Short mmCIF file of N, CA and C in Angstrom, two decimals:
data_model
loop_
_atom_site.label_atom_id
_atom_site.label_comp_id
_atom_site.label_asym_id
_atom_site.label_seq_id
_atom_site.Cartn_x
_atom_site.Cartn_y
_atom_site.Cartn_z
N UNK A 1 -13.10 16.46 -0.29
CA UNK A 1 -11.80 15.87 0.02
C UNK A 1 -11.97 15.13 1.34
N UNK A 2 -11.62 13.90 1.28
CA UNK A 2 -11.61 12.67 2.59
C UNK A 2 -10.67 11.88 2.68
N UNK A 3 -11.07 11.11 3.18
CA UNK A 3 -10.05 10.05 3.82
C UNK A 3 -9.97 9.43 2.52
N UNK A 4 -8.63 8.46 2.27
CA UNK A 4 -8.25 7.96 0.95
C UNK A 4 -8.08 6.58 1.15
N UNK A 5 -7.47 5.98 2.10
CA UNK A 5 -7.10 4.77 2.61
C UNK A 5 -7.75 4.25 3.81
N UNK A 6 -8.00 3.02 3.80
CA UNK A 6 -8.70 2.25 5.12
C UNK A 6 -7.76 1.17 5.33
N UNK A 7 -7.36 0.50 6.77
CA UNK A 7 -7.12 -0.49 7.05
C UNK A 7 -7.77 -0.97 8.44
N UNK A 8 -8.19 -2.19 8.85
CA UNK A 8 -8.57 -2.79 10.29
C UNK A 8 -7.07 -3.74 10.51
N UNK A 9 -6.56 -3.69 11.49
CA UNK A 9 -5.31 -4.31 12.20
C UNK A 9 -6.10 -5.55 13.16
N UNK A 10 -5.41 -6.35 12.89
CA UNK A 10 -5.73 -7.79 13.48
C UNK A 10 -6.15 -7.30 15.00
N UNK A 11 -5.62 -6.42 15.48
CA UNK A 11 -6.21 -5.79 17.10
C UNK A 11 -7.76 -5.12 16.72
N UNK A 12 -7.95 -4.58 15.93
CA UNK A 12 -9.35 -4.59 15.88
C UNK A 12 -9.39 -2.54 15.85
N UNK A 13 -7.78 -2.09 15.21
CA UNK A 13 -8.28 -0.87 15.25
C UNK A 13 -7.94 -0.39 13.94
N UNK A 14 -8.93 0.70 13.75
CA UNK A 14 -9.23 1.68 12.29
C UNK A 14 -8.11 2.21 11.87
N UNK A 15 -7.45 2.06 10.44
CA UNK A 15 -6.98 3.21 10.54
C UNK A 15 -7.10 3.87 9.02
N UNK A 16 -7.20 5.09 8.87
CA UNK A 16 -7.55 5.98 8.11
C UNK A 16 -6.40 7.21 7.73
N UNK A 17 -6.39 6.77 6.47
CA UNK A 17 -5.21 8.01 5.44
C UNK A 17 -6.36 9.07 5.63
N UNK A 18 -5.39 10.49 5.81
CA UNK A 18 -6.13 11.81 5.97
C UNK A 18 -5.13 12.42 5.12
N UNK A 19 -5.44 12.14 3.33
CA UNK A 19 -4.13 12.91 2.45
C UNK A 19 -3.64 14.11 2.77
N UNK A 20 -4.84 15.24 2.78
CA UNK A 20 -4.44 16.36 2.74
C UNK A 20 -3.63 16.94 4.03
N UNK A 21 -4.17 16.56 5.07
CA UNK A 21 -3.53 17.00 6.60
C UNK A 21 -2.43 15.96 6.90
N UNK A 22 -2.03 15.10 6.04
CA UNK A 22 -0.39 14.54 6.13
C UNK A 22 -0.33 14.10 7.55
N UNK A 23 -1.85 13.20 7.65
CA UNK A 23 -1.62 12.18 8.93
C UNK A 23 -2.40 11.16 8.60
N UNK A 24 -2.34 10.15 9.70
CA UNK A 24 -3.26 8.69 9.42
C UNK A 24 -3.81 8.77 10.80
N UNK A 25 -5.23 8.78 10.81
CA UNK A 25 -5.58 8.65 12.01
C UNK A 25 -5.80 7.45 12.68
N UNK A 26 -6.10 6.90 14.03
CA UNK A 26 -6.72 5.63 14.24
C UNK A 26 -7.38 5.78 15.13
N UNK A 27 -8.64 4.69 14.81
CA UNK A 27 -9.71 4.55 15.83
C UNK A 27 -10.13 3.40 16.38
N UNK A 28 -11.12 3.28 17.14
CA UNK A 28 -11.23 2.15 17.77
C UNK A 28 -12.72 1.65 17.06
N UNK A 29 -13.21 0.19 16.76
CA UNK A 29 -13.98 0.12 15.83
C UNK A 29 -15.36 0.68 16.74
N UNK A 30 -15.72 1.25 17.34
CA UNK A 30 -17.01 2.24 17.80
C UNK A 30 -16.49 3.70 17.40
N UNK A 31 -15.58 4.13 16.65
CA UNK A 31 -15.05 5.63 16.33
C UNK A 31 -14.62 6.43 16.71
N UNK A 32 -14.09 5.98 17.94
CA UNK A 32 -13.32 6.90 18.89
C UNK A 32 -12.05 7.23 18.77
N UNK A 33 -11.35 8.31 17.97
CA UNK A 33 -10.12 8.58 17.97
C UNK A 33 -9.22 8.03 18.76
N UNK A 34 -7.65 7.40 18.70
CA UNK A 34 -7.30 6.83 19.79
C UNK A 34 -6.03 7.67 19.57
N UNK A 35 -5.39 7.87 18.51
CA UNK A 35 -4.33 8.62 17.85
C UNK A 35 -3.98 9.56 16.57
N UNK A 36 -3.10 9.85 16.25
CA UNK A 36 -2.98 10.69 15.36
C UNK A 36 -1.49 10.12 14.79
N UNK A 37 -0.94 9.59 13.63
CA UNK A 37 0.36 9.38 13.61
C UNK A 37 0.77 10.37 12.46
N UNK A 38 1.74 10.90 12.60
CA UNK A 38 2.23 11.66 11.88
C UNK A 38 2.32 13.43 12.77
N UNK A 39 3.07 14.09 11.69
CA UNK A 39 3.16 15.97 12.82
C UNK A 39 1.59 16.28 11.82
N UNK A 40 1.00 16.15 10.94
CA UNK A 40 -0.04 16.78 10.33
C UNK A 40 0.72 18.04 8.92
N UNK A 41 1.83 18.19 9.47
CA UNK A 41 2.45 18.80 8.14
C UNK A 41 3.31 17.87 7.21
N UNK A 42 3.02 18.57 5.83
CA UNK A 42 3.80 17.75 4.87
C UNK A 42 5.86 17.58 5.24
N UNK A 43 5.69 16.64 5.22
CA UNK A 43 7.00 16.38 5.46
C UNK A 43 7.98 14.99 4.79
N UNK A 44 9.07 15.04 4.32
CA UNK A 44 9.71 13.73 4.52
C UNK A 44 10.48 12.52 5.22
N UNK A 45 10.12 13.31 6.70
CA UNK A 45 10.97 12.80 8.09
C UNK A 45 10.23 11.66 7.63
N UNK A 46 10.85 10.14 8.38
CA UNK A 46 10.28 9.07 9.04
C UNK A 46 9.12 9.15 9.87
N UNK A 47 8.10 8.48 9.74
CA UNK A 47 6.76 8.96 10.34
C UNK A 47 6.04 10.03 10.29
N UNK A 48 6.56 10.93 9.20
CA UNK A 48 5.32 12.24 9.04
C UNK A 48 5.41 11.54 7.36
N UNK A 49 3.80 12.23 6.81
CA UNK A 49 3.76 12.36 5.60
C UNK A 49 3.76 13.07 4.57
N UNK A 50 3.64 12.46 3.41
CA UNK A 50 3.38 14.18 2.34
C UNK A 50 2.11 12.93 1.59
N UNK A 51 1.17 13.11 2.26
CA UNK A 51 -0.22 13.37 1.65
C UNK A 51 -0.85 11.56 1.34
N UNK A 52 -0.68 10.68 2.66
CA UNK A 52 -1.02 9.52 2.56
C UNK A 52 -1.85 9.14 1.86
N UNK A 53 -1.56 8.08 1.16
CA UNK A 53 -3.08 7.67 0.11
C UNK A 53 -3.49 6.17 0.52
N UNK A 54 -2.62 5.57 0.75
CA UNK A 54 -3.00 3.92 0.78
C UNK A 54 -2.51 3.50 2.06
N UNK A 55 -3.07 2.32 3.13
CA UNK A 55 -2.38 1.87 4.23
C UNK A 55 -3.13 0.20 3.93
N UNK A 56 -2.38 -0.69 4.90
CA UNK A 56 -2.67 -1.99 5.05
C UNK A 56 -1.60 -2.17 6.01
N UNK A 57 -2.64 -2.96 7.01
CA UNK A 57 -1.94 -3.74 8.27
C UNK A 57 -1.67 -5.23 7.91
N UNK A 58 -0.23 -5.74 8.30
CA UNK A 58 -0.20 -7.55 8.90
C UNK A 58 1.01 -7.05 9.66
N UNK A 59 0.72 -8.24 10.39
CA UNK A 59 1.58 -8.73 10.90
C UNK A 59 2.58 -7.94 11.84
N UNK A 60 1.34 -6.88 12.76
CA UNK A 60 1.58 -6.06 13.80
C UNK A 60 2.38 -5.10 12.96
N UNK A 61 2.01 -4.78 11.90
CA UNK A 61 2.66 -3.52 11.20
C UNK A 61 1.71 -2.84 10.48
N UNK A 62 2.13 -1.58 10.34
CA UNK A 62 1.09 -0.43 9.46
C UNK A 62 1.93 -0.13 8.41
N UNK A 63 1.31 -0.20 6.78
CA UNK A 63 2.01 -0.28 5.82
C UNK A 63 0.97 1.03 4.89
N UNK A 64 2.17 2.14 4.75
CA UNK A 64 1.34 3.59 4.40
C UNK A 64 1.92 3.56 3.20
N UNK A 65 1.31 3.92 2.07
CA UNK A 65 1.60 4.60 0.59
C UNK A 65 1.55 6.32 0.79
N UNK A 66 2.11 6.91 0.15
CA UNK A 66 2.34 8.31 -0.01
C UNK A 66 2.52 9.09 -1.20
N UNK A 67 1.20 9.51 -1.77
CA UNK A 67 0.98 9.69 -3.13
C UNK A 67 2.42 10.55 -3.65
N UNK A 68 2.78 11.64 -2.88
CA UNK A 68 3.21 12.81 -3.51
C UNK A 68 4.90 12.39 -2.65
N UNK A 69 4.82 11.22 -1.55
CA UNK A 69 6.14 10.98 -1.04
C UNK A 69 6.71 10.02 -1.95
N UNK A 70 6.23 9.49 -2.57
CA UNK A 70 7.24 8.51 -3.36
C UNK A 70 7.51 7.25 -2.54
N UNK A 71 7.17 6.83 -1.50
CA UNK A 71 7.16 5.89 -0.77
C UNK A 71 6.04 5.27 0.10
N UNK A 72 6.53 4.13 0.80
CA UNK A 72 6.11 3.23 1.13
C UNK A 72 6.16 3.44 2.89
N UNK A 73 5.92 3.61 4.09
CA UNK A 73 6.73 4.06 5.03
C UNK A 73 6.05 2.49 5.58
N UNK A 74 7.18 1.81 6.56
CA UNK A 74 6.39 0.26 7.57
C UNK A 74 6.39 1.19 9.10
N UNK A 75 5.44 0.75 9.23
CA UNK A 75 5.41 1.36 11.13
C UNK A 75 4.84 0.70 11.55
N UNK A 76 4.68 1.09 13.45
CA UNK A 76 4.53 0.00 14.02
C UNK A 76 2.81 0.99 14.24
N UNK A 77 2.36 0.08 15.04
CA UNK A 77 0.93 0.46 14.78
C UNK A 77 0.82 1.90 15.90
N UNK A 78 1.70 2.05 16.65
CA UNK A 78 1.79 3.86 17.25
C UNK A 78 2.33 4.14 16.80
N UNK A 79 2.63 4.38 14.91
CA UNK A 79 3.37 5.67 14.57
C UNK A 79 4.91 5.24 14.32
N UNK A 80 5.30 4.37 14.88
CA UNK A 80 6.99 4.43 15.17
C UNK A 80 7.54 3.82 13.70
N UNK A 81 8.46 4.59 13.15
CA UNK A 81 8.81 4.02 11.96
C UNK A 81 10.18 3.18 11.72
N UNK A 82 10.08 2.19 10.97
CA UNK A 82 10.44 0.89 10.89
C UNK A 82 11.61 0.96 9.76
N UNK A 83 10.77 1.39 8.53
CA UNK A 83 11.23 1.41 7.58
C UNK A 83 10.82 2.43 6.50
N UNK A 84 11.80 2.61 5.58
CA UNK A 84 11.02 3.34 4.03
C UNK A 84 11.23 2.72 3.37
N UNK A 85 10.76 2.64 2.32
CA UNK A 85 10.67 1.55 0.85
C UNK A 85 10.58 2.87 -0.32
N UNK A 86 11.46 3.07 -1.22
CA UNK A 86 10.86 3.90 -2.50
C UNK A 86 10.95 2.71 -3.56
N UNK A 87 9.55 2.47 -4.50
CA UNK A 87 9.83 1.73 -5.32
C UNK A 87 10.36 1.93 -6.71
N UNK A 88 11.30 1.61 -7.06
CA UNK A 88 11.64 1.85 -8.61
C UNK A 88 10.67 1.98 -9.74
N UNK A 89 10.45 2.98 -10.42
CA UNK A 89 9.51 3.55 -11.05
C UNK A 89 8.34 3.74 -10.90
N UNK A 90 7.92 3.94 -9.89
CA UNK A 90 6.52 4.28 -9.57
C UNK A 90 6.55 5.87 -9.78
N UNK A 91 5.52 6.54 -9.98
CA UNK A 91 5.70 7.68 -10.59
C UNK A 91 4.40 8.41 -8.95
N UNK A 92 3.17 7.73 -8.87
CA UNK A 92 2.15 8.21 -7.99
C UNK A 92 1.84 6.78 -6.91
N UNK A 93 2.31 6.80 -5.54
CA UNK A 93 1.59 5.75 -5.08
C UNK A 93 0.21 6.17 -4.62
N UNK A 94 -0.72 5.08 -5.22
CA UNK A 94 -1.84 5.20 -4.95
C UNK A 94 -2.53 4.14 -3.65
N UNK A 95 -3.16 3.19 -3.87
CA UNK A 95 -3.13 2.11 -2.66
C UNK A 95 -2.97 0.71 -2.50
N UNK A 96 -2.84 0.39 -1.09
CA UNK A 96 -2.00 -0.82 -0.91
C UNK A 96 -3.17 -1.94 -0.47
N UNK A 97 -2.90 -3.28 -0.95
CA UNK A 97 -3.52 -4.09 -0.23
C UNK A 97 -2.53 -5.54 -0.47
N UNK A 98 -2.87 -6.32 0.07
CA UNK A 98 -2.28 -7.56 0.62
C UNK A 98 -2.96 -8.89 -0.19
N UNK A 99 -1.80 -9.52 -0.72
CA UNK A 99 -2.26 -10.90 -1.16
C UNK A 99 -2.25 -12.08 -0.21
N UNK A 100 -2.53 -12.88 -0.15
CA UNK A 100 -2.49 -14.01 0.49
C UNK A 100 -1.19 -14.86 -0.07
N UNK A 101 -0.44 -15.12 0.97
CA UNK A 101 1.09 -16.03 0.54
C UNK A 101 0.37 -17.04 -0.48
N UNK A 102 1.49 -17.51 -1.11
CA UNK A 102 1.11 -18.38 -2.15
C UNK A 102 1.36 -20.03 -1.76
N UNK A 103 0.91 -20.78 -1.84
CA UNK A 103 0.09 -21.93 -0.96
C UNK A 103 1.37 -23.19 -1.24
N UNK A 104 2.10 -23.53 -0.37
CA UNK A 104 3.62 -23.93 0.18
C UNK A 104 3.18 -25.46 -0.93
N UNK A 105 4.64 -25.13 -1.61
CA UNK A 105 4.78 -26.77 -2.68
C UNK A 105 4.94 -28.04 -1.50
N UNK A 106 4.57 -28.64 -1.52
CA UNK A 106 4.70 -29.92 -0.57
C UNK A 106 6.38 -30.55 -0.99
N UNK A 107 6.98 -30.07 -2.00
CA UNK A 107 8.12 -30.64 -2.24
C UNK A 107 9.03 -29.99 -1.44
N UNK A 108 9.26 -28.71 -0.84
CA UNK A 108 10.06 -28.01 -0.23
C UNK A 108 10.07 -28.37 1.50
N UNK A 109 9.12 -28.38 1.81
CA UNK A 109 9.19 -29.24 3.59
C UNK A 109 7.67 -28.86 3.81
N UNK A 110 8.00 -29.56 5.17
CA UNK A 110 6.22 -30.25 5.67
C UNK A 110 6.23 -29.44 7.13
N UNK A 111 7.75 -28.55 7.17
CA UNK A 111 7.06 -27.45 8.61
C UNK A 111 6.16 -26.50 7.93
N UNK A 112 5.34 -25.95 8.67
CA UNK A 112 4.20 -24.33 8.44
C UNK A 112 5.19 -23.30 8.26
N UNK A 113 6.46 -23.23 9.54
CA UNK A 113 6.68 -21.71 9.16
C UNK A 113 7.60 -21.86 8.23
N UNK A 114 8.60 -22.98 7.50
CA UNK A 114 9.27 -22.62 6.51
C UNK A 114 8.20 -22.77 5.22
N UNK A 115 7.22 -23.40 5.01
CA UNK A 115 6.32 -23.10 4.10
C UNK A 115 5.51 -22.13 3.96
N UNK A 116 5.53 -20.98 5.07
CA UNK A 116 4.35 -19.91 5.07
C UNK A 116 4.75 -18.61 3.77
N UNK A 117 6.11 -18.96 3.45
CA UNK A 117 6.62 -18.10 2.76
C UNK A 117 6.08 -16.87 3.12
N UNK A 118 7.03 -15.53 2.27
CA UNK A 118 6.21 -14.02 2.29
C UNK A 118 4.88 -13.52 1.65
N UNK A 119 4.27 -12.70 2.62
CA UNK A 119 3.44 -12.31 2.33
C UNK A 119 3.47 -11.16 0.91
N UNK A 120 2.59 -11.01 -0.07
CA UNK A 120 2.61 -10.00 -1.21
C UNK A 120 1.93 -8.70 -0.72
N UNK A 121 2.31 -7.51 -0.62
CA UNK A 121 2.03 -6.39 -0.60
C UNK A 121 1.83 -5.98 -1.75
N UNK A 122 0.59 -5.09 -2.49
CA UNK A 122 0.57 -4.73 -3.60
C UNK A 122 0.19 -3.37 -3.70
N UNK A 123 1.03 -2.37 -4.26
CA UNK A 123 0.78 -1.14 -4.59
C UNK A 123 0.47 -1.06 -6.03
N UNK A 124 -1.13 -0.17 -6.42
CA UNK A 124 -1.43 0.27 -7.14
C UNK A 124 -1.19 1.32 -8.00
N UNK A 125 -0.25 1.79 -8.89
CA UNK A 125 0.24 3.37 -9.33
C UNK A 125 -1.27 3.53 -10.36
N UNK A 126 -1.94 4.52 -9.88
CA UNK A 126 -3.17 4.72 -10.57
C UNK A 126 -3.56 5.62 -12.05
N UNK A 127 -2.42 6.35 -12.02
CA UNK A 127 -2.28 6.70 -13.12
C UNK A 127 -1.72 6.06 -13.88
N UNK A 128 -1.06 4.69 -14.30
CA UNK A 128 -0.43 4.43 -15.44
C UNK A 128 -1.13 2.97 -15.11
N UNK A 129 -2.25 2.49 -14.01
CA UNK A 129 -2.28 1.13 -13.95
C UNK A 129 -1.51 -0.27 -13.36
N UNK A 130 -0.28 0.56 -13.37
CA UNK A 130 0.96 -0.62 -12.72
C UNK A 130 0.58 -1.25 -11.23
N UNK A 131 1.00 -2.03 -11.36
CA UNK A 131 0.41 -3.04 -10.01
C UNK A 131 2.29 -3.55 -9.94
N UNK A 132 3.02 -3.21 -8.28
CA UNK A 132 4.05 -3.14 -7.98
C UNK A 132 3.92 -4.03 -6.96
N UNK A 133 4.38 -5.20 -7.21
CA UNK A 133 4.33 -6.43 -6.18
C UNK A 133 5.28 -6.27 -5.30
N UNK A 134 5.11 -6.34 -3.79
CA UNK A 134 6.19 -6.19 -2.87
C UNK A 134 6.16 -7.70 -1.92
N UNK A 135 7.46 -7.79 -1.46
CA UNK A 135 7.91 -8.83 -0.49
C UNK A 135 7.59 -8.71 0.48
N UNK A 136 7.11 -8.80 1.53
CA UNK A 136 7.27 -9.07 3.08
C UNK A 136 7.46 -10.55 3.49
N UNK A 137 8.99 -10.34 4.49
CA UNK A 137 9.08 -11.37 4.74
C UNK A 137 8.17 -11.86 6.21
N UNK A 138 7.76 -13.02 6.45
CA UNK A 138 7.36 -13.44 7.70
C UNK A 138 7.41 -13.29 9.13
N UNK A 139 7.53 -12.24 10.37
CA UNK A 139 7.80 -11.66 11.02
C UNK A 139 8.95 -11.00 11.20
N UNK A 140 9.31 -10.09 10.00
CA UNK A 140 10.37 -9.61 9.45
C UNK A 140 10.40 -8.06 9.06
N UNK A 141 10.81 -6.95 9.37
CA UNK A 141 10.33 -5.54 8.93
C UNK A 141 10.77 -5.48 7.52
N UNK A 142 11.25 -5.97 7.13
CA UNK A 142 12.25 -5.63 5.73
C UNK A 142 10.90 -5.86 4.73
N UNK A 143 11.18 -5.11 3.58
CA UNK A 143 9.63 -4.76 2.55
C UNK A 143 10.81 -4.76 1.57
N UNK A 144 10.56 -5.76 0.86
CA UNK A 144 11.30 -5.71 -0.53
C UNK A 144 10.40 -5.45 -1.82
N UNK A 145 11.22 -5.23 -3.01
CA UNK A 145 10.43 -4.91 -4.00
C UNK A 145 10.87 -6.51 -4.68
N UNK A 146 9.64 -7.24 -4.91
CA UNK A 146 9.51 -8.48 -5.68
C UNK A 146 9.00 -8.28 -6.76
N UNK A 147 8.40 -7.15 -7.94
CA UNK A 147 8.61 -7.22 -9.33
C UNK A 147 7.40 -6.14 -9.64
N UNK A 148 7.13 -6.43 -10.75
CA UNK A 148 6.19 -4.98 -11.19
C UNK A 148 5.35 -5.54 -12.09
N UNK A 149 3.75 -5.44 -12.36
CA UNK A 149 2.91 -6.14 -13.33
C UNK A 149 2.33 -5.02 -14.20
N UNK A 150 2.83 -4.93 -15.67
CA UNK A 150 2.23 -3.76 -16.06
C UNK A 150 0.84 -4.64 -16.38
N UNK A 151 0.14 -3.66 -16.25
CA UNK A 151 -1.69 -3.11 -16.33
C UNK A 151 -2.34 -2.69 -17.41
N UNK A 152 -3.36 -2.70 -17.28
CA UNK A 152 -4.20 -1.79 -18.05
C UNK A 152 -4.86 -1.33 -16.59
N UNK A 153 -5.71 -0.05 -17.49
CA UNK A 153 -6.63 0.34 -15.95
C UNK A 153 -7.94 -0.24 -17.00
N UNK A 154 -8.65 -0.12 -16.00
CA UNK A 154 -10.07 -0.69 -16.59
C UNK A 154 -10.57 0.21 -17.58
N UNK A 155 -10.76 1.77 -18.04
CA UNK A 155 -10.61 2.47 -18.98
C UNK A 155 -10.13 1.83 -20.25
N UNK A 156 -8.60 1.75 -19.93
CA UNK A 156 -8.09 1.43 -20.93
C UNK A 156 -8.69 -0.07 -21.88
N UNK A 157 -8.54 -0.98 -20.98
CA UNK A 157 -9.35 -2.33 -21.42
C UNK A 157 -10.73 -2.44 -22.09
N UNK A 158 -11.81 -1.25 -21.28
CA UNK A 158 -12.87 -1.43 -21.95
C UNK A 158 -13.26 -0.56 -23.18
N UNK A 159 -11.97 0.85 -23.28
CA UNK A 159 -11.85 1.07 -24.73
C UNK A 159 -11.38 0.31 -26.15
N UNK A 160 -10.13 -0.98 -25.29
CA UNK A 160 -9.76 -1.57 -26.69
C UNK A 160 -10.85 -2.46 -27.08
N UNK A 161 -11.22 -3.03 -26.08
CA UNK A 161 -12.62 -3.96 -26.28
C UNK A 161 -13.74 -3.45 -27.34
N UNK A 162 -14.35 -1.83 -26.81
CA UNK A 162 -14.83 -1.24 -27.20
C UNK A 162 -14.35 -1.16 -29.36
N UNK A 163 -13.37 -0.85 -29.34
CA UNK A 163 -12.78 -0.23 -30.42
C UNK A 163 -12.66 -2.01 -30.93
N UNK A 164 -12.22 -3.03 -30.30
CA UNK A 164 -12.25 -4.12 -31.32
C UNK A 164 -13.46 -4.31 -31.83
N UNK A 165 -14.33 -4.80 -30.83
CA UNK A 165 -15.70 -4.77 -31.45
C UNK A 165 -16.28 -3.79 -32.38
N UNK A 166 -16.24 -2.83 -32.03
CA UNK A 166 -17.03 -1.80 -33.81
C UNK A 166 -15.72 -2.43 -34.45
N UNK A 167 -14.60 -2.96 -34.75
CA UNK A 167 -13.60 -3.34 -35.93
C UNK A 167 -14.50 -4.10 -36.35
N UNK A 168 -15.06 -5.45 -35.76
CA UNK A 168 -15.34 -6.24 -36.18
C UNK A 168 -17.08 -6.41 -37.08
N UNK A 169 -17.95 -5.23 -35.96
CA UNK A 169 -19.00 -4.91 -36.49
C UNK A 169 -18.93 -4.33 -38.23
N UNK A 170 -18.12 -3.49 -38.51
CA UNK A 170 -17.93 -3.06 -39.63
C UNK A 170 -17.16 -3.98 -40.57
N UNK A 171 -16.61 -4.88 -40.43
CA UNK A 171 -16.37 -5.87 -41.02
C UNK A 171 -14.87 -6.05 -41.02
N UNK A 172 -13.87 -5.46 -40.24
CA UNK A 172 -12.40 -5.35 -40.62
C UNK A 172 -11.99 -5.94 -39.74
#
């Protein structure tokens, strides 16, 4: 049993989901502990966890998944909490990573920051495959839920594959 989640923060520090002890640690990139966020017991306060699985930093924020919390928690990169997010039907959050904004229509305007649009946050639910697209707006705490992509997990895909092909080997 280890660490579950990794993120590096544009400052240049570690930080690491510790599921079972219901903290995220951070370090400095030579490994030097710098903090501890969370009490280390399972909890549902703001800023403690129940059993972190996924994190990703932008935009001077720490963005934690919580397998067994049902949420999403935004904090600031000491711990301080911002926000909670629970997403509608997610059953297990598993982990988070970040898309790249989607690349500004030239028809809408020719400034950067009204074209930078929001960034995509993406949580993984690992047991059913679902990929749960989230909003972040542009130096903004608010984490919206922008839609849900059902999945296959890779299992699943390379069994139907599997199972079409002998269909076809045998002639049906």
């Amino acid at each position: 049993v280890g660490p579950s989640g990794i993120a590096v923060s544009a400052e240049g520090e570690v930080f690491v989901c510790d599921r079972y002890n219901h903290r995220v640690q951070a370090f400095s990139t030579g490994g030097e502990l710098l903090r501890v966020l969370g009490s280390g017991e399972r909890s549902e306060a703001p800023g403690s966890f129940k059993e972190p699985f996924g994190c990703a930093c932008a935009g001077g924020r720490l963005y934690v998944s919580e397998w067994h919390g049902h949420r999403i928690q935004v904090l600031t990169p000491r711990g301080e909490p911002l926000q909670v997010v629970k997403v509608p039907r997610a059953e297990c959050y598993g982990g988070l990573f970040f898309l790249p904004a989607p690349p500004p229509r030239p028809s809408v305007s020719a400034d950067p920051a009204v074209t930078a649009g929001p960034t995509r946050l993406c949580l993984l639910e690992p047991m059913s495959g679902v990929l749960h697209v989230l909003s972040v707006a542009a130096g903004a705490d608010d984490l919206a839920v922008a839609g849900q992509v059902a999945g296959q997990t890779a299992g699943q895909t390379a069994g139907h594959a599997a199972g079409h092909a002998a269909g076809h080997a045998a002639g049906h």
